[in-house]
PDB file of C-alpha atoms in Angstrom:
ATOM      1  CA  UNK Q   1     -27.904  -1.734 -23.550  1.00  0.00           C
ATOM      2  CA  UNK Q   2     -27.455  -0.889 -19.869  1.00  0.00           C
ATOM      3  CA  UNK Q   3     -23.984  -1.168 -18.362  1.00  0.00           C
ATOM      4  CA  UNK Q   4     -23.726  -3.628 -15.470  1.00  0.00           C
ATOM      5  CA  UNK Q   5     -20.840  -3.646 -12.965  1.00  0.00           C
ATOM      6  CA  UNK Q   6     -19.884  -5.394  -9.742  1.00  0.00           C
ATOM      7  CA  UNK Q   7     -20.603  -9.010  -8.835  1.00  0.00           C
ATOM      8  CA  UNK Q   8     -22.766 -11.271  -6.683  1.00  0.00           C
ATOM      9  CA  UNK Q   9     -24.962  -9.410  -4.203  1.00  0.00           C
ATOM     10  CA  UNK Q  10     -23.246  -6.195  -5.239  1.00  0.00           C
ATOM     11  CA  UNK Q  11     -24.212  -6.013  -8.879  1.00  0.00           C
ATOM     12  CA  UNK Q  12     -25.280  -2.627 -10.201  1.00  0.00           C
ATOM     13  CA  UNK Q  13     -26.700  -1.048 -13.317  1.00  0.00           C
ATOM     14  CA  UNK Q  14     -25.175   2.304 -14.252  1.00  0.00           C
ATOM     15  CA  UNK Q  15     -27.780   5.083 -14.295  1.00  0.00           C
ATOM     16  CA  UNK Q  16     -26.204   6.762 -17.296  1.00  0.00           C
ATOM     17  CA  UNK Q  17     -26.720  10.498 -17.531  1.00  0.00           C
ATOM     18  CA  UNK Q  18     -27.852  10.849 -13.915  1.00  0.00           C
ATOM     19  CA  UNK Q  19     -27.946  14.442 -12.660  1.00  0.00           C
ATOM     20  CA  UNK Q  20     -29.350  17.392 -14.605  1.00  0.00           C
ATOM     21  CA  UNK Q  21     -27.170  20.484 -14.357  1.00  0.00           C
ATOM     22  CA  UNK Q  22     -28.759  23.880 -15.023  1.00  0.00           C
ATOM     23  CA  UNK Q  23     -27.251  25.889 -17.826  1.00  0.00           C
ATOM     24  CA  UNK Q  24     -23.972  27.510 -16.828  1.00  0.00           C
ATOM     25  CA  UNK Q  25     -23.224  25.091 -13.983  1.00  0.00           C
ATOM     26  CA  UNK Q  26     -20.570  22.382 -13.978  1.00  0.00           C
ATOM     27  CA  UNK Q  27     -19.667  19.417 -11.812  1.00  0.00           C
ATOM     28  CA  UNK Q  28     -16.063  20.472 -11.218  1.00  0.00           C
ATOM     29  CA  UNK Q  29     -13.838  18.668  -8.731  1.00  0.00           C
ATOM     30  CA  UNK Q  30     -16.393  16.905  -6.521  1.00  0.00           C
ATOM     31  CA  UNK Q  31     -14.998  16.435  -3.033  1.00  0.00           C
ATOM     32  CA  UNK Q  32     -17.900  14.524  -1.502  1.00  0.00           C
ATOM     33  CA  UNK Q  33     -21.460  13.260  -1.949  1.00  0.00           C
ATOM     34  CA  UNK Q  34     -24.111  12.130   0.520  1.00  0.00           C
ATOM     35  CA  UNK Q  35     -27.848  11.545   0.825  1.00  0.00           C
ATOM     36  CA  UNK Q  36     -30.238  12.732   3.525  1.00  0.00           C
ATOM     37  CA  UNK Q  37     -33.258  11.073   5.141  1.00  0.00           C
ATOM     38  CA  UNK Q  38     -35.379  11.745   2.023  1.00  0.00           C
ATOM     39  CA  UNK Q  39     -32.687  10.379  -0.295  1.00  0.00           C
ATOM     40  CA  UNK Q  40     -31.979  13.823  -1.673  1.00  0.00           C
ATOM     41  CA  UNK Q  41     -28.447  13.856  -3.035  1.00  0.00           C
ATOM     42  CA  UNK Q  42     -26.041  16.542  -1.788  1.00  0.00           C
ATOM     43  CA  UNK Q  43     -22.943  17.193  -3.897  1.00  0.00           C
ATOM     44  CA  UNK Q  44     -20.004  19.146  -2.417  1.00  0.00           C
ATOM     45  CA  UNK Q  45     -17.895  20.537  -5.235  1.00  0.00           C
ATOM     46  CA  UNK Q  46     -15.097  23.041  -5.885  1.00  0.00           C
ATOM     47  CA  UNK Q  47     -17.078  25.415  -8.075  1.00  0.00           C
ATOM     48  CA  UNK Q  48     -18.975  28.678  -7.580  1.00  0.00           C
ATOM     49  CA  UNK Q  49     -21.969  26.464  -6.651  1.00  0.00           C
ATOM     50  CA  UNK Q  50     -20.311  24.418  -3.890  1.00  0.00           C
ATOM     51  CA  UNK Q  51     -23.370  22.558  -2.563  1.00  0.00           C
ATOM     52  CA  UNK Q  52     -25.796  21.218  -5.162  1.00  0.00           C
ATOM     53  CA  UNK Q  53     -28.908  19.249  -4.226  1.00  0.00           C
ATOM     54  CA  UNK Q  54     -30.781  16.750  -6.430  1.00  0.00           C
ATOM     55  CA  UNK Q  55     -33.650  14.342  -5.950  1.00  0.00           C
ATOM     56  CA  UNK Q  56     -32.820  10.650  -6.263  1.00  0.00           C
ATOM     57  CA  UNK Q  57     -33.789  10.639  -9.930  1.00  0.00           C
ATOM     58  CA  UNK Q  58     -31.229  13.342 -10.664  1.00  0.00           C
ATOM     59  CA  UNK Q  59     -33.522  16.366 -10.908  1.00  0.00           C
ATOM     60  CA  UNK Q  60     -31.737  19.533  -9.790  1.00  0.00           C
ATOM     61  CA  UNK Q  61     -33.374  21.100  -6.710  1.00  0.00           C
ATOM     62  CA  UNK Q  62     -31.144  23.881  -5.406  1.00  0.00           C
ATOM     63  CA  UNK Q  63     -27.645  25.168  -4.768  1.00  0.00           C
ATOM     64  CA  UNK Q  64     -26.104  27.141  -1.894  1.00  0.00           C
ATOM     65  CA  UNK Q  65     -22.865  27.994  -0.121  1.00  0.00           C
ATOM     66  CA  UNK Q  66     -21.131  30.304  -2.585  1.00  0.00           C
ATOM     67  CA  UNK Q  67     -20.210  32.670   0.270  1.00  0.00           C
ATOM     68  CA  UNK Q  68     -19.492  29.893   2.756  1.00  0.00           C
ATOM     69  CA  UNK Q  69     -17.036  27.486   1.165  1.00  0.00           C
ATOM     70  CA  UNK Q  70     -13.760  27.749  -0.690  1.00  0.00           C
ATOM     71  CA  UNK Q  71     -12.266  24.251  -1.045  1.00  0.00           C
ATOM     72  CA  UNK Q  72     -14.911  21.510  -0.840  1.00  0.00           C
ATOM     73  CA  UNK Q  73     -13.557  18.285   0.615  1.00  0.00           C
ATOM     74  CA  UNK Q  74     -15.446  16.202   3.205  1.00  0.00           C
ATOM     75  CA  UNK Q  75     -19.147  16.062   4.082  1.00  0.00           C
ATOM     76  CA  UNK Q  76     -21.542  14.091   6.276  1.00  0.00           C
ATOM     77  CA  UNK Q  77     -25.148  14.229   7.491  1.00  0.00           C
ATOM     78  CA  UNK Q  78     -26.852  13.129  10.691  1.00  0.00           C
ATOM     79  CA  UNK Q  79     -30.290  11.662  11.426  1.00  0.00           C
ATOM     80  CA  UNK Q  80     -31.782  15.161  11.673  1.00  0.00           C
ATOM     81  CA  UNK Q  81     -30.413  16.100   8.232  1.00  0.00           C
ATOM     82  CA  UNK Q  82     -27.895  18.490   9.740  1.00  0.00           C
ATOM     83  CA  UNK Q  83     -24.945  18.760   7.367  1.00  0.00           C
ATOM     84  CA  UNK Q  84     -21.263  18.687   8.343  1.00  0.00           C
ATOM     85  CA  UNK Q  85     -18.561  20.019   6.032  1.00  0.00           C
ATOM     86  CA  UNK Q  86     -14.772  20.133   5.917  1.00  0.00           C
ATOM     87  CA  UNK Q  87     -13.196  22.957   3.913  1.00  0.00           C
ATOM     88  CA  UNK Q  88      -9.609  21.970   3.238  1.00  0.00           C
ATOM     89  CA  UNK Q  89      -7.825  25.248   2.505  1.00  0.00           C
ATOM     90  CA  UNK Q  90      -9.932  27.300   4.951  1.00  0.00           C
ATOM     91  CA  UNK Q  91      -8.730  24.902   7.713  1.00  0.00           C
ATOM     92  CA  UNK Q  92     -12.221  24.543   9.211  1.00  0.00           C
ATOM     93  CA  UNK Q  93     -15.059  22.108   9.853  1.00  0.00           C
ATOM     94  CA  UNK Q  94     -18.644  23.404   9.954  1.00  0.00           C
ATOM     95  CA  UNK Q  95     -22.099  22.236  10.931  1.00  0.00           C
ATOM     96  CA  UNK Q  96     -25.324  23.541   9.349  1.00  0.00           C
ATOM     97  CA  UNK Q  97     -28.960  22.780  10.064  1.00  0.00           C
ATOM     98  CA  UNK Q  98     -31.147  21.336   7.324  1.00  0.00           C
ATOM     99  CA  UNK Q  99     -32.355  24.923   6.840  1.00  0.00           C
ATOM    100  CA  UNK Q 100     -28.750  25.927   6.034  1.00  0.00           C
ATOM    101  CA  UNK Q 101     -28.145  27.915   9.199  1.00  0.00           C
ATOM    102  CA  UNK Q 102     -24.623  27.615  10.602  1.00  0.00           C
ATOM    103  CA  UNK Q 103     -24.478  25.928  14.018  1.00  0.00           C
ATOM    104  CA  UNK Q 104     -20.724  26.214  14.527  1.00  0.00           C
ATOM    105  CA  UNK Q 105     -17.365  26.476  12.825  1.00  0.00           C
ATOM    106  CA  UNK Q 106     -14.224  24.966  14.349  1.00  0.00           C
ATOM    107  CA  UNK Q 107     -10.612  25.573  13.393  1.00  0.00           C
ATOM    108  CA  UNK Q 108      -8.669  28.783  12.904  1.00  0.00           C
ATOM    109  CA  UNK Q 109     -10.044  30.014   9.580  1.00  0.00           C
ATOM    110  CA  UNK Q 110      -7.284  30.417   7.022  1.00  0.00           C
ATOM    111  CA  UNK Q 111      -4.521  29.700   9.551  1.00  0.00           C
ATOM    112  CA  UNK Q 112      -3.052  26.161   9.545  1.00  0.00           C
ATOM    113  CA  UNK Q 113      -1.611  24.445  12.609  1.00  0.00           C
ATOM    114  CA  UNK Q 114       2.159  24.013  12.799  1.00  0.00           C
ATOM    115  CA  UNK Q 115       3.178  20.556  11.578  1.00  0.00           C
ATOM    116  CA  UNK Q 116       6.466  21.673  10.037  1.00  0.00           C
ATOM    117  CA  UNK Q 117       4.956  21.538   6.551  1.00  0.00           C
ATOM    118  CA  UNK Q 118       5.805  24.645   4.523  1.00  0.00           C
ATOM    119  CA  UNK Q 119       6.064  25.612   0.866  1.00  0.00           C
ATOM    120  CA  UNK Q 120       9.803  25.042   1.169  1.00  0.00           C
ATOM    121  CA  UNK Q 121       9.538  21.821   3.216  1.00  0.00           C
ATOM    122  CA  UNK Q 122       6.640  19.769   1.873  1.00  0.00           C
ATOM    123  CA  UNK Q 123       6.728  17.128   4.569  1.00  0.00           C
ATOM    124  CA  UNK Q 124       4.790  16.647   7.789  1.00  0.00           C
ATOM    125  CA  UNK Q 125       7.436  16.681  10.533  1.00  0.00           C
ATOM    126  CA  UNK Q 126       5.199  16.412  13.591  1.00  0.00           C
ATOM    127  CA  UNK Q 127       1.622  15.981  14.687  1.00  0.00           C
ATOM    128  CA  UNK Q 128      -0.332  19.094  15.599  1.00  0.00           C
ATOM    129  CA  UNK Q 129      -3.786  20.243  16.614  1.00  0.00           C
ATOM    130  CA  UNK Q 130      -6.693  21.164  14.344  1.00  0.00           C
ATOM    131  CA  UNK Q 131      -6.275  21.797  11.432  1.00  0.00           C
ATOM    132  CA  UNK Q 132      -3.749  21.680   8.594  1.00  0.00           C
ATOM    133  CA  UNK Q 133      -5.713  20.823   5.444  1.00  0.00           C
ATOM    134  CA  UNK Q 134      -8.406  18.583   6.985  1.00  0.00           C
ATOM    135  CA  UNK Q 135     -10.088  16.003   4.802  1.00  0.00           C
ATOM    136  CA  UNK Q 136     -13.253  14.353   6.157  1.00  0.00           C
ATOM    137  CA  UNK Q 137     -15.767  14.203   8.999  1.00  0.00           C
ATOM    138  CA  UNK Q 138     -17.673  11.281  10.559  1.00  0.00           C
ATOM    139  CA  UNK Q 139     -20.212  10.904  13.351  1.00  0.00           C
ATOM    140  CA  UNK Q 140     -19.659   9.008  16.600  1.00  0.00           C
ATOM    141  CA  UNK Q 141     -22.277   6.638  17.988  1.00  0.00           C
ATOM    142  CA  UNK Q 142     -21.640   7.959  21.495  1.00  0.00           C
ATOM    143  CA  UNK Q 143     -22.035  11.584  20.417  1.00  0.00           C
ATOM    144  CA  UNK Q 144     -19.759  14.078  18.739  1.00  0.00           C
ATOM    145  CA  UNK Q 145     -17.733  13.532  15.619  1.00  0.00           C
ATOM    146  CA  UNK Q 146     -14.285  12.824  14.178  1.00  0.00           C
ATOM    147  CA  UNK Q 147     -12.270  14.867  11.681  1.00  0.00           C
ATOM    148  CA  UNK Q 148      -9.411  13.377   9.660  1.00  0.00           C
ATOM    149  CA  UNK Q 149      -6.578  15.898   9.318  1.00  0.00           C
ATOM    150  CA  UNK Q 150      -5.169  15.439   6.664  1.00  0.00           C
ATOM    151  CA  UNK Q 151      -3.035  16.576   3.776  1.00  0.00           C
ATOM    152  CA  UNK Q 152      -0.527  18.458   5.919  1.00  0.00           C
ATOM    153  CA  UNK Q 153      -1.140  16.893   9.304  1.00  0.00           C
ATOM    154  CA  UNK Q 154      -1.324  13.277  10.467  1.00  0.00           C
ATOM    155  CA  UNK Q 155      -4.082  13.147  13.045  1.00  0.00           C
ATOM    156  CA  UNK Q 156      -7.630  12.128  13.782  1.00  0.00           C
ATOM    157  CA  UNK Q 157      -9.425  14.536  16.128  1.00  0.00           C
ATOM    158  CA  UNK Q 158     -12.469  13.654  18.229  1.00  0.00           C
ATOM    159  CA  UNK Q 159     -14.886  16.473  19.077  1.00  0.00           C
ATOM    160  CA  UNK Q 160     -17.915  16.742  21.346  1.00  0.00           C
ATOM    161  CA  UNK Q 161     -21.335  17.635  19.928  1.00  0.00           C
ATOM    162  CA  UNK Q 162     -20.691  21.349  20.408  1.00  0.00           C
ATOM    163  CA  UNK Q 163     -17.343  21.245  18.600  1.00  0.00           C
ATOM    164  CA  UNK Q 164     -15.106  21.096  21.682  1.00  0.00           C
ATOM    165  CA  UNK Q 165     -11.931  19.087  21.038  1.00  0.00           C
ATOM    166  CA  UNK Q 166     -11.794  15.988  23.263  1.00  0.00           C
ATOM    167  CA  UNK Q 167      -8.646  14.189  22.066  1.00  0.00           C
ATOM    168  CA  UNK Q 168      -6.485  13.409  19.022  1.00  0.00           C
ATOM    169  CA  UNK Q 169      -4.237  10.617  17.827  1.00  0.00           C
ATOM    170  CA  UNK Q 170      -1.703   9.870  15.090  1.00  0.00           C
ATOM    171  CA  UNK Q 171       1.785  10.884  13.999  1.00  0.00           C
ATOM    172  CA  UNK Q 172       3.707  10.885  10.698  1.00  0.00           C
ATOM    173  CA  UNK Q 173       5.064   7.559   9.478  1.00  0.00           C
ATOM    174  CA  UNK Q 174       4.230   4.097   8.194  1.00  0.00           C
ATOM    175  CA  UNK Q 175       3.891   2.097  11.420  1.00  0.00           C
ATOM    176  CA  UNK Q 176       0.770   1.226  13.442  1.00  0.00           C
ATOM    177  CA  UNK Q 177      -1.077   4.378  14.420  1.00  0.00           C
ATOM    178  CA  UNK Q 178       0.977   6.488  12.045  1.00  0.00           C
ATOM    179  CA  UNK Q 179      -0.387   8.198   8.952  1.00  0.00           C
ATOM    180  CA  UNK Q 180       0.710   9.476   5.585  1.00  0.00           C
ATOM    181  CA  UNK Q 181      -2.180  11.622   4.359  1.00  0.00           C
ATOM    182  CA  UNK Q 182      -5.073  10.574   6.567  1.00  0.00           C
ATOM    183  CA  UNK Q 183      -7.982  11.111   4.177  1.00  0.00           C
ATOM    184  CA  UNK Q 184     -11.214   9.732   5.676  1.00  0.00           C
ATOM    185  CA  UNK Q 185     -12.661   8.369   8.905  1.00  0.00           C
ATOM    186  CA  UNK Q 186     -15.777   6.361   9.828  1.00  0.00           C
ATOM    187  CA  UNK Q 187     -17.063   4.763  13.030  1.00  0.00           C
ATOM    188  CA  UNK Q 188     -19.050   1.518  12.910  1.00  0.00           C
ATOM    189  CA  UNK Q 189     -19.700  -1.332  15.337  1.00  0.00           C
ATOM    190  CA  UNK Q 190     -17.527   0.194  18.042  1.00  0.00           C
ATOM    191  CA  UNK Q 191     -14.492   0.672  15.806  1.00  0.00           C
ATOM    192  CA  UNK Q 192     -13.013   3.663  14.006  1.00  0.00           C
ATOM    193  CA  UNK Q 193     -11.763   3.047  10.461  1.00  0.00           C
ATOM    194  CA  UNK Q 194      -9.240   5.457   8.959  1.00  0.00           C
ATOM    195  CA  UNK Q 195      -8.199   5.753   5.307  1.00  0.00           C
ATOM    196  CA  UNK Q 196      -4.395   6.150   5.409  1.00  0.00           C
ATOM    197  CA  UNK Q 197      -4.182   7.171   1.773  1.00  0.00           C
ATOM    198  CA  UNK Q 198      -0.508   7.336   0.898  1.00  0.00           C
ATOM    199  CA  UNK Q 199       0.230   4.234   2.979  1.00  0.00           C
ATOM    200  CA  UNK Q 200      -2.418   2.481   0.825  1.00  0.00           C
ATOM    201  CA  UNK Q 201      -4.218   0.978   3.795  1.00  0.00           C
ATOM    202  CA  UNK Q 202      -7.118   1.268   6.193  1.00  0.00           C
ATOM    203  CA  UNK Q 203      -6.249   1.295   9.878  1.00  0.00           C
ATOM    204  CA  UNK Q 204      -8.686   0.210  12.593  1.00  0.00           C
ATOM    205  CA  UNK Q 205      -8.851   1.774  16.079  1.00  0.00           C
ATOM    206  CA  UNK Q 206     -11.002   1.890  19.174  1.00  0.00           C
ATOM    207  CA  UNK Q 207     -13.054   5.093  19.535  1.00  0.00           C
ATOM    208  CA  UNK Q 208     -10.303   6.276  21.912  1.00  0.00           C
ATOM    209  CA  UNK Q 209      -7.634   5.897  19.230  1.00  0.00           C
ATOM    210  CA  UNK Q 210      -6.056   2.623  20.329  1.00  0.00           C
ATOM    211  CA  UNK Q 211      -4.654   0.684  17.365  1.00  0.00           C
ATOM    212  CA  UNK Q 212      -6.377  -2.626  16.580  1.00  0.00           C
ATOM    213  CA  UNK Q 213      -5.600  -3.706  13.032  1.00  0.00           C
ATOM    214  CA  UNK Q 214      -4.890  -2.637   9.471  1.00  0.00           C
ATOM    215  CA  UNK Q 215      -5.985  -3.783   6.023  1.00  0.00           C
ATOM    216  CA  UNK Q 216      -3.694  -3.453   3.027  1.00  0.00           C
ATOM    217  CA  UNK Q 217      -4.167  -3.882  -0.701  1.00  0.00           C
ATOM    218  CA  UNK Q 218      -5.825  -0.532  -1.409  1.00  0.00           C
ATOM    219  CA  UNK Q 219      -4.658   2.050  -3.938  1.00  0.00           C
ATOM    220  CA  UNK Q 220      -4.934   5.483  -2.361  1.00  0.00           C
ATOM    221  CA  UNK Q 221      -8.153   4.998  -0.351  1.00  0.00           C
ATOM    222  CA  UNK Q 222      -9.929   8.370  -0.247  1.00  0.00           C
ATOM    223  CA  UNK Q 223     -13.355   7.910   1.296  1.00  0.00           C
ATOM    224  CA  UNK Q 224     -14.939   5.380   3.653  1.00  0.00           C
ATOM    225  CA  UNK Q 225     -18.675   4.827   3.996  1.00  0.00           C
ATOM    226  CA  UNK Q 226     -20.412   2.092   6.004  1.00  0.00           C
ATOM    227  CA  UNK Q 227     -24.085   1.362   5.310  1.00  0.00           C
ATOM    228  CA  UNK Q 228     -26.832   0.170   7.670  1.00  0.00           C
ATOM    229  CA  UNK Q 229     -25.898  -3.460   6.947  1.00  0.00           C
ATOM    230  CA  UNK Q 230     -22.285  -2.865   8.039  1.00  0.00           C
ATOM    231  CA  UNK Q 231     -20.937  -3.048   4.518  1.00  0.00           C
ATOM    232  CA  UNK Q 232     -18.010  -0.736   3.809  1.00  0.00           C
ATOM    233  CA  UNK Q 233     -17.506   1.103   0.521  1.00  0.00           C
ATOM    234  CA  UNK Q 234     -14.081   2.543  -0.259  1.00  0.00           C
ATOM    235  CA  UNK Q 235     -13.456   5.106  -2.995  1.00  0.00           C
ATOM    236  CA  UNK Q 236      -9.871   4.609  -4.196  1.00  0.00           C
ATOM    237  CA  UNK Q 237      -8.255   7.428  -6.148  1.00  0.00           C
ATOM    238  CA  UNK Q 238      -6.718   4.970  -8.611  1.00  0.00           C
ATOM    239  CA  UNK Q 239      -9.962   4.298 -10.469  1.00  0.00           C
ATOM    240  CA  UNK Q 240     -11.589   1.737  -8.193  1.00  0.00           C
ATOM    241  CA  UNK Q 241     -14.320   1.262  -5.594  1.00  0.00           C
ATOM    242  CA  UNK Q 242     -13.932  -1.679  -3.202  1.00  0.00           C
ATOM    243  CA  UNK Q 243     -16.823  -3.155  -1.203  1.00  0.00           C
ATOM    244  CA  UNK Q 244     -16.008  -5.221   1.888  1.00  0.00           C
ATOM    245  CA  UNK Q 245     -17.324  -6.382   5.232  1.00  0.00           C
ATOM    246  CA  UNK Q 246     -16.109  -5.038   8.565  1.00  0.00           C
ATOM    247  CA  UNK Q 247     -13.621  -7.877   8.921  1.00  0.00           C
ATOM    248  CA  UNK Q 248     -11.820  -6.634   5.833  1.00  0.00           C
ATOM    249  CA  UNK Q 249     -13.066  -9.325   3.431  1.00  0.00           C
ATOM    250  CA  UNK Q 250     -13.508  -7.992  -0.108  1.00  0.00           C
ATOM    251  CA  UNK Q 251     -17.002  -8.662  -1.473  1.00  0.00           C
ATOM    252  CA  UNK Q 252     -16.883  -6.847  -4.829  1.00  0.00           C
ATOM    253  CA  UNK Q 253     -14.964  -4.226  -6.775  1.00  0.00           C
ATOM    254  CA  UNK Q 254     -16.012  -1.676  -9.386  1.00  0.00           C
ATOM    255  CA  UNK Q 255     -13.668  -0.068 -11.879  1.00  0.00           C
ATOM    256  CA  UNK Q 256     -10.219  -1.051 -13.078  1.00  0.00           C
ATOM    257  CA  UNK Q 257      -6.936   0.697 -12.146  1.00  0.00           C
ATOM    258  CA  UNK Q 258      -5.549  -0.359 -15.532  1.00  0.00           C
ATOM    259  CA  UNK Q 259      -8.436   1.283 -17.405  1.00  0.00           C
ATOM    260  CA  UNK Q 260      -8.850   4.901 -16.318  1.00  0.00           C
ATOM    261  CA  UNK Q 261     -11.511   6.125 -18.704  1.00  0.00           C
ATOM    262  CA  UNK Q 262     -14.541   8.437 -18.365  1.00  0.00           C
ATOM    263  CA  UNK Q 263     -16.863   5.684 -19.533  1.00  0.00           C
ATOM    264  CA  UNK Q 264     -19.998   4.429 -17.749  1.00  0.00           C
ATOM    265  CA  UNK Q 265     -18.998   2.107 -14.919  1.00  0.00           C
ATOM    266  CA  UNK Q 266     -15.329   3.117 -15.049  1.00  0.00           C
ATOM    267  CA  UNK Q 267     -13.501   5.813 -13.122  1.00  0.00           C
ATOM    268  CA  UNK Q 268     -10.619   8.249 -13.308  1.00  0.00           C
ATOM    269  CA  UNK Q 269     -10.381   9.599  -9.761  1.00  0.00           C
ATOM    270  CA  UNK Q 270     -12.988   8.375  -7.234  1.00  0.00           C
ATOM    271  CA  UNK Q 271     -12.944  10.683  -4.208  1.00  0.00           C
ATOM    272  CA  UNK Q 272     -16.342  10.225  -2.544  1.00  0.00           C
ATOM    273  CA  UNK Q 273     -18.827   7.377  -2.122  1.00  0.00           C
ATOM    274  CA  UNK Q 274     -22.250   7.017  -0.477  1.00  0.00           C
ATOM    275  CA  UNK Q 275     -25.196   4.595  -0.472  1.00  0.00           C
ATOM    276  CA  UNK Q 276     -28.846   5.669  -0.141  1.00  0.00           C
ATOM    277  CA  UNK Q 277     -31.706   3.895   1.630  1.00  0.00           C
ATOM    278  CA  UNK Q 278     -32.475   1.867  -1.525  1.00  0.00           C
ATOM    279  CA  UNK Q 279     -28.945   0.463  -1.681  1.00  0.00           C
ATOM    280  CA  UNK Q 280     -28.060   2.585  -4.709  1.00  0.00           C
ATOM    281  CA  UNK Q 281     -24.465   3.750  -4.899  1.00  0.00           C
ATOM    282  CA  UNK Q 282     -23.105   7.218  -5.718  1.00  0.00           C
ATOM    283  CA  UNK Q 283     -19.462   7.818  -6.650  1.00  0.00           C
ATOM    284  CA  UNK Q 284     -18.007  11.287  -7.239  1.00  0.00           C
ATOM    285  CA  UNK Q 285     -14.674  12.072  -8.847  1.00  0.00           C
ATOM    286  CA  UNK Q 286     -11.827  14.581  -8.888  1.00  0.00           C
ATOM    287  CA  UNK Q 287      -8.769  14.978 -11.144  1.00  0.00           C
ATOM    288  CA  UNK Q 288      -9.937  14.665 -14.772  1.00  0.00           C
ATOM    289  CA  UNK Q 289     -13.018  12.715 -13.672  1.00  0.00           C
ATOM    290  CA  UNK Q 290     -15.110  15.668 -12.480  1.00  0.00           C
ATOM    291  CA  UNK Q 291     -18.444  13.892 -12.474  1.00  0.00           C
ATOM    292  CA  UNK Q 292     -20.802  11.805 -10.382  1.00  0.00           C
ATOM    293  CA  UNK Q 293     -22.137   8.375 -11.269  1.00  0.00           C
ATOM    294  CA  UNK Q 294     -25.141   6.603  -9.805  1.00  0.00           C
ATOM    295  CA  UNK Q 295     -25.286   2.809  -9.671  1.00  0.00           C
ATOM    296  CA  UNK Q 296     -28.651   1.068  -9.199  1.00  0.00           C
ATOM    297  CA  UNK Q 297     -28.458  -2.001  -6.966  1.00  0.00           C
ATOM    298  CA  UNK Q 298     -29.738  -5.068  -8.801  1.00  0.00           C
TER     299      UNK Q 298
END
């Protein structure tokens, strides 16, 4: 019997066993997942096969990036199927064409910015420039893109199309406009939404970084995705995916923080979320999860 999850308009059937892995390959810690204009599924994972591509039915198509990436974290795609990646420990963000040719790389490869965070002092003392363990990347409607930065910084950076830094905002703390592990960013309907993971909230800003609002009640929000109907999907590290509108009203939830099991329809560590053109949902996991699940919209 098929496993059904969610509720109301957001009811899904689990596509159990989705994704065929060739012999010798493994899912590993999956940092991010997205789909392109043909609904091919791109999986960004911390293995020797960092980018794996599947068709929407789960048939393996190709893999690449073994010499390009070290610590898969954030990923996005634009209307031309160009792919954007954030490599956490390399301290860089990169753009590739759909033919896998590098357009640019920004950040000082392997050299983090100075936020006061060290092996001896594991605390962000001050905001700094790009990057110190960046986390995610999102496109801007007016051009350019944002990078959330991140594990050892407390900023959102806005870049022009060519990768030139335009401005940044954020500082360490718990107040408005402050961050404790800024983990994802997304722009929709003229607002920028930021997953402030260790403050267990989503903050809302103008595209210029002016604070507007915040939504609480999350449990380590890791990834934000907004679909073409302005519905937001939030992957929460504590075994849950929350679906809400852009006013912050919860519409449905998948998973159960009290039941962290590797069973169909449940989660251990959701880290990435994406929705394809059919409304089907993909959730990838880290920690002991190390898998991807597809959910078919009913």
